[in-house]
Coordinates of C-alpha atoms and ligand atoms in Angstrom, one line a residue:
M208 CA 1.0 138.0 101.4
R209 CA 0.2 140.9 98.9
N210 CA 0.1 140.1 95.4
F211 CA 1.3 142.9 92.8
L212 CA -1.3 142.7 90.1
T213 CA -2.0 146.1 89.2
T214 CA -2.1 149.6 90.5
G215 CA -5.4 149.6 91.1
D216 CA -4.9 147.3 94.2
F217 CA -2.6 150.2 95.9
S218 CA -3.8 152.9 97.5
H219 CA -2.5 156.8 96.3
E220 CA -0.2 156.9 99.4
E221 CA 1.0 153.2 98.7
L222 CA 2.1 153.9 95.0
E223 CA 3.8 157.2 96.7
A224 CA 5.9 155.6 99.0
L225 CA 7.0 153.0 96.0
I226 CA 8.0 155.9 94.2
A227 CA 10.1 157.3 97.0
S228 CA 11.6 154.0 97.5
A229 CA 12.6 153.7 93.8
L230 CA 14.4 157.1 94.0
R231 CA 16.2 155.9 96.9
F232 CA 17.7 153.0 94.7
K233 CA 18.3 155.2 92.2
N234 CA 20.3 158.2 93.8
G235 CA 22.4 155.3 95.9
S236 CA 21.0 156.1 99.2
D237 CA 19.0 152.6 99.8
G238 CA 21.4 150.2 98.8
T239 CA 20.1 147.7 101.2
K240 CA 20.3 143.6 100.1
S241 CA 16.3 142.9 101.0
L242 CA 16.4 139.7 98.8
A243 CA 19.5 138.1 100.6
G244 CA 19.4 134.1 100.1
R245 CA 16.3 134.6 98.3
S246 CA 15.6 133.0 94.6
I247 CA 12.7 135.0 92.7
A248 CA 11.0 132.6 89.4
L249 CA 10.4 135.0 86.8
V250 CA 8.5 133.1 84.1
F251 CA 7.8 134.6 80.4
F252 CA 5.0 133.1 78.2
N253 CA 6.6 135.8 75.7
P254 CA 9.4 138.0 75.0
S255 CA 10.6 140.5 76.6
L256 CA 14.1 143.1 76.7
R257 CA 13.5 145.8 79.5
T258 CA 11.4 143.3 81.9
R259 CA 13.6 141.1 81.7
A260 CA 16.9 142.1 82.1
S261 CA 15.3 144.9 85.3
M262 CA 14.0 142.1 86.9
Q263 CA 17.2 139.8 86.8
V264 CA 19.2 142.7 87.5
G265 CA 17.3 144.0 90.5
I266 CA 17.2 140.7 91.7
Y267 CA 20.9 140.6 91.7
E268 CA 21.3 143.9 93.1
L269 CA 19.1 143.6 96.0
G270 CA 21.5 140.3 96.4
G271 CA 18.8 137.7 95.4
N272 CA 18.9 135.2 92.9
A273 CA 16.7 134.8 89.7
V274 CA 15.1 132.0 88.1
V275 CA 13.9 132.5 84.7
L276 CA 11.7 130.0 83.1
E277 CA 9.7 129.6 79.6
P278 CA 7.0 127.1 79.6
G279 CA 7.1 125.7 76.5
G280 CA 10.6 126.5 75.9
T281 CA 12.9 126.6 79.4
S282 CA 10.2 124.3 81.7
W283 CA 7.0 122.3 80.4
T284 CA 4.2 123.8 78.5
L285 CA 1.5 124.9 80.7
E286 CA -2.3 124.7 80.8
H287 CA -4.1 127.1 83.5
R288 CA -7.5 125.8 83.0
D289 CA -9.4 124.1 85.9
G290 CA -11.6 121.3 85.2
V291 CA -9.9 120.1 81.7
V292 CA -8.9 116.6 80.7
M293 CA -5.0 117.4 79.7
D294 CA -5.0 115.2 76.2
G295 CA -3.5 117.6 73.6
D296 CA -0.1 119.2 74.1
K297 CA -0.2 121.0 77.2
T298 CA 2.3 119.3 79.8
E299 CA 1.5 120.5 82.9
H300 CA -1.0 122.6 84.9
V301 CA -0.1 125.5 86.8
A302 CA -1.9 124.1 90.1
E303 CA 1.4 122.2 90.5
F304 CA 4.0 124.6 88.8
V305 CA 3.2 127.5 91.0
R306 CA 3.2 125.8 94.0
V307 CA 5.8 124.1 93.5
L308 CA 7.6 127.4 92.7
A309 CA 6.2 128.8 95.2
R310 CA 8.3 126.3 97.7
Y311 CA 11.3 126.8 96.0
C312 CA 10.5 130.9 95.6
A313 CA 9.8 134.2 97.4
A314 CA 7.9 136.0 94.7
I315 CA 6.9 134.7 91.3
G316 CA 6.7 137.3 88.5
V317 CA 4.7 136.1 85.0
R318 CA 4.4 137.8 81.8
T319 CA 1.8 136.2 79.6
F320 CA 0.3 138.5 76.9
A321 CA -3.1 138.7 75.6
A322 CA -3.7 136.4 72.1
L323 CA -6.4 139.2 71.2
R324 CA -8.4 136.2 70.2
N325 CA -11.7 136.7 72.5
W326 CA -12.1 139.5 74.7
E327 CA -14.8 138.9 76.7
E328 CA -11.9 136.0 78.3
E329 CA -8.8 137.3 77.9
R330 CA -9.9 140.9 79.9
T331 CA -10.4 138.4 83.1
D332 CA -6.8 138.1 83.0
P333 CA -7.0 134.1 83.0
V334 CA -3.7 132.8 83.3
L335 CA -2.4 135.5 86.0
S336 CA -5.9 134.6 87.6
A337 CA -4.5 131.4 87.9
F338 CA -1.0 132.0 88.5
A339 CA -2.8 133.7 91.9
K340 CA -5.2 131.5 92.8
Y341 CA -2.9 128.7 93.1
S342 CA 0.3 130.8 94.4
T343 CA 1.4 130.5 98.2
A344 CA 4.0 132.6 97.2
P345 CA 3.6 136.4 95.9
I346 CA 2.4 137.2 92.5
I347 CA 4.3 140.1 90.7
N348 CA 3.0 141.1 87.1
L349 CA 5.7 141.6 84.1
E350 CA 2.4 142.1 82.2
S351 CA -0.4 140.2 81.4
A352 CA -4.1 140.6 79.0
M353 CA -5.2 143.5 80.9
H354 CA -1.9 145.1 82.8
H355 CA 1.4 145.7 83.0
P356 CA 2.0 147.6 86.7
C357 CA 5.4 148.2 86.9
Q358 CA 5.0 149.9 83.7
A359 CA 2.7 152.5 84.7
L360 CA 4.4 152.6 88.3
A361 CA 7.9 153.0 85.6
D362 CA 6.0 156.1 84.1
M363 CA 4.8 157.6 87.2
M364 CA 8.0 157.8 88.6
T365 CA 9.6 159.2 85.3
I366 CA 6.2 162.2 85.2
R367 CA 7.6 162.9 88.6
E368 CA 11.6 163.0 88.1
K369 CA 10.9 165.3 85.1
L370 CA 7.7 167.4 85.6
G371 CA 7.9 167.3 89.9
P372 CA 5.4 167.0 92.0
G373 CA 1.4 167.9 91.5
R374 CA -1.3 167.5 88.7
K375 CA -0.1 167.4 84.9
R376 CA -2.1 167.4 82.1
V377 CA -1.3 163.9 80.6
L378 CA -2.2 162.9 77.1
L379 CA -2.7 158.8 76.3
T380 CA -2.6 158.6 72.8
W381 CA -3.4 156.0 70.7
A382 CA -1.3 155.4 67.9
W383 CA -1.2 153.5 63.9
H384 CA 0.8 150.2 64.1
P385 CA 1.1 147.2 61.0
K386 CA -1.2 145.0 64.0
P387 CA -3.1 145.0 66.7
L388 CA -1.5 145.0 69.8
P389 CA -2.8 144.4 73.6
M390 CA -4.1 146.9 75.7
A391 CA -2.2 146.4 79.1
V392 CA 0.1 148.9 79.0
P393 CA -2.1 151.6 78.0
N394 CA -4.8 150.2 81.0
S395 CA -2.0 150.8 83.3
F396 CA -0.9 153.6 82.4
A397 CA -4.0 155.6 82.7
L398 CA -5.4 154.1 86.1
A399 CA -1.9 154.9 87.5
T400 CA -2.2 158.5 86.1
A401 CA -5.8 158.8 87.1
Q402 CA -5.0 157.4 90.5
M403 CA -1.2 160.1 90.9
G404 CA -4.0 162.7 90.3
H405 CA -3.1 164.2 86.7
D406 CA -5.7 165.7 84.4
L407 CA -5.8 162.7 82.0
V408 CA -6.3 162.9 78.6
I409 CA -7.0 159.5 76.3
A410 CA -7.1 160.0 72.8
H411 CA -8.0 156.8 70.1
P412 CA -10.6 157.1 66.8
R413 CA -13.8 155.8 67.6
G414 CA -14.4 152.1 68.5
Y415 CA -10.6 152.1 70.0
E416 CA -12.3 152.7 73.1
L417 CA -10.6 151.2 76.7
D418 CA -12.8 148.2 78.8
D419 CA -16.4 149.6 80.3
E420 CA -15.1 148.5 83.5
L421 CA -11.9 150.0 83.9
M422 CA -12.7 153.4 82.2
K423 CA -15.1 153.3 85.3
E424 CA -12.3 152.5 87.9
I425 CA -10.3 155.3 85.9
G426 CA -13.3 158.1 86.5
R427 CA -13.3 156.9 90.3
Q428 CA -10.1 156.9 91.2
A429 CA -9.7 160.0 89.4
A430 CA -12.5 161.5 91.5
G431 CA -10.8 160.2 94.6
A432 CA -7.2 161.9 93.7
G433 CA -8.5 165.1 92.8
G434 CA -8.1 164.8 88.7
N435 CA -10.3 164.3 85.9
V436 CA -10.6 162.6 82.6
A437 CA -11.2 162.6 79.2
V438 CA -11.8 161.3 76.2
V439 CA -11.3 162.5 72.7
N440 CA -11.1 161.5 69.2
D441 CA -9.9 164.7 67.8
L442 CA -5.7 165.2 67.3
D443 CA -5.7 168.6 67.4
E444 CA -7.6 169.3 70.6
A445 CA -5.9 166.1 72.3
F446 CA -2.2 167.1 72.6
A447 CA -2.8 171.3 72.7
G448 CA -1.8 172.2 76.6
A449 CA -0.3 168.3 77.0
D450 CA 2.5 168.6 79.8
V451 CA 2.9 164.5 78.7
V452 CA 2.3 163.0 75.6
Y453 CA 2.4 159.3 75.8
A454 CA 1.6 156.9 72.7
K455 CA 0.9 153.1 72.7
S456 CA -0.9 151.5 70.0
W457 CA -3.4 148.9 70.6
G458 CA -6.2 146.5 69.4
A459 CA -9.8 147.2 68.9
K460 CA -11.4 144.8 71.4
Q461 CA -14.3 145.0 68.9
F462 CA -12.2 143.4 66.4
Y463 CA -10.1 140.1 68.8
G464 CA -10.3 137.0 66.7
A465 CA -10.7 139.5 63.7
P466 CA -6.9 140.1 62.7
E467 CA -8.1 140.8 59.2
K468 CA -11.1 143.1 59.7
E469 CA -8.4 145.0 62.1
M470 CA -5.8 145.7 59.7
A471 CA -8.4 147.0 57.4
E472 CA -10.1 149.2 59.8
R473 CA -7.0 151.0 61.3
A474 CA -5.5 151.8 57.7
Q475 CA -7.5 154.9 57.5
Y476 CA -5.4 156.1 60.8
R477 CA -1.7 155.6 59.4
E478 CA -1.6 158.7 58.1
N479 CA -2.4 161.0 61.2
W480 CA -2.1 158.5 64.1
I481 CA 1.5 159.2 64.7
V482 CA 3.5 161.5 67.4
D483 CA 5.3 164.5 65.4
E484 CA 6.9 167.5 65.3
H485 CA 4.0 168.9 64.6
K486 CA 1.8 167.8 66.9
M487 CA 4.3 168.5 69.9
A488 CA 4.0 171.6 69.2
R489 CA 0.8 171.9 70.5
T490 CA 2.0 170.9 73.9
N491 CA 3.1 172.4 76.9
S492 CA 6.7 171.3 76.3
G493 CA 5.5 168.4 77.1
I494 CA 8.1 165.2 77.8
F495 CA 7.4 161.9 74.8
M496 CA 6.9 159.0 76.5
H497 CA 7.1 155.2 75.4
C498 CA 6.8 151.5 76.7
L499 CA 9.2 150.6 74.2
P500 CA 10.1 148.3 72.1
V501 CA 8.6 151.2 69.9
R502 CA 8.4 151.3 65.7
R503 CA 10.2 154.3 64.5
N504 CA 8.6 156.8 61.9
V505 CA 5.8 154.5 62.8
I506 CA 4.3 155.2 66.1
V507 CA 6.8 158.8 66.8
T508 CA 9.2 160.4 64.6
D509 CA 12.6 160.4 64.9
G510 CA 12.5 164.0 65.7
V511 CA 10.0 163.5 68.2
I512 CA 11.8 160.8 70.2
D513 CA 15.4 161.7 69.3
S514 CA 14.7 164.8 70.8
Q515 CA 15.1 166.7 74.1
R516 CA 12.0 165.9 74.4
S517 CA 12.1 162.5 75.0
V518 CA 12.2 160.9 78.2
V519 CA 11.7 157.2 76.8
I520 CA 15.3 155.8 78.1
D521 CA 15.2 157.0 81.7
E522 CA 11.9 155.5 81.6
A523 CA 12.9 152.3 81.0
E524 CA 15.7 152.5 83.0
N525 CA 13.0 153.4 85.8
R526 CA 11.7 150.1 85.9
L527 CA 14.3 148.7 87.4
H528 CA 14.3 151.2 90.2
V529 CA 10.5 150.7 91.1
Q530 CA 10.8 147.2 90.2
K531 CA 13.6 146.9 93.4
A532 CA 11.2 148.6 95.5
V533 CA 8.4 146.6 94.6
L534 CA 10.2 143.3 95.3
T535 CA 11.4 145.1 98.6
S536 CA 7.9 145.9 99.5
L537 CA 6.6 142.9 98.6
V538 CA 9.3 140.2 99.6
G539 CA 12.0 142.1 101.0
N540 CA 14.1 140.4 104.8
Ligands
CP292 N1 8.4 147.8 78.0 C1 8.7 146.3 78.1 O1 7.9 146.3 78.7 O2 9.5 146.4 77.4 P1 9.8 144.9 77.0 O3 8.6 144.2 76.5 O4 11.0 144.3 76.6 O5 9.9 143.6 78.4

């Protein structure tokens, strides 16, 4: 049994195989009903449009049945910590929840965002880890505190589709946003980009560094795949010659638990840290990517997201195809 928790658990060749499979689903040459007669649980602690809809549609198209659960809403509130006295507001422990679901379902997808309260704790992905610990069925990460591998795989597929094979200059740029956001998307995008052997440039203001251990893994993966990694704080340098511009905002780990301090700190970046036509003009006719949802004229101007260089809708569509590839690979008949 294998989980899909982070692309880092998969080799370059395995990621290439998943992208090839996703492309076959997209072009219609693979119509397998790999989930015929089987059910997949989708557990959402947080809101979603793309992940939820694309998983439900993908499972249906593979002949399976999606069981969607929202702890605290359509199912009981969940405790994930071991050894706690459950005399608070949590009704059920993950230990029972997951093992029961695994008796019904061939795999369990779970979305559990970072709360942005305690960096040292959240960087360990405690809820996702509890699911993986207790499950006897594969766990699919639908975005955790630290990773969003389905998004990253769709992103790599989109770059391949739009720009073809080979090494590209890929910019991941921080963007201003009115409140701090989790780091899962930038973490997974940076990691997968490195695994694919692209030249990765990460641009952010000082103080917004990604996790140290993750950056070491990104460096190792890039070296192994023949690419390289640069971190810059200068926007002009960042955009120059980029084939891909990937925008995402994230909260600084130093301000986890102190959102007011973070808001005061980031205010200075509002004017400059936006993807606009002026910056895109410095690229190598680069494509614009974002995982969505996106705040227009905050993260990116209307002029960029509505331009021919924007691939955000194709990128969202590709979630469907890569997830069908992942489901078929993990649990397909
Ligand atoms: N990109 C993404 O995961 O979108 P949702 O939050 O709408 O699922």
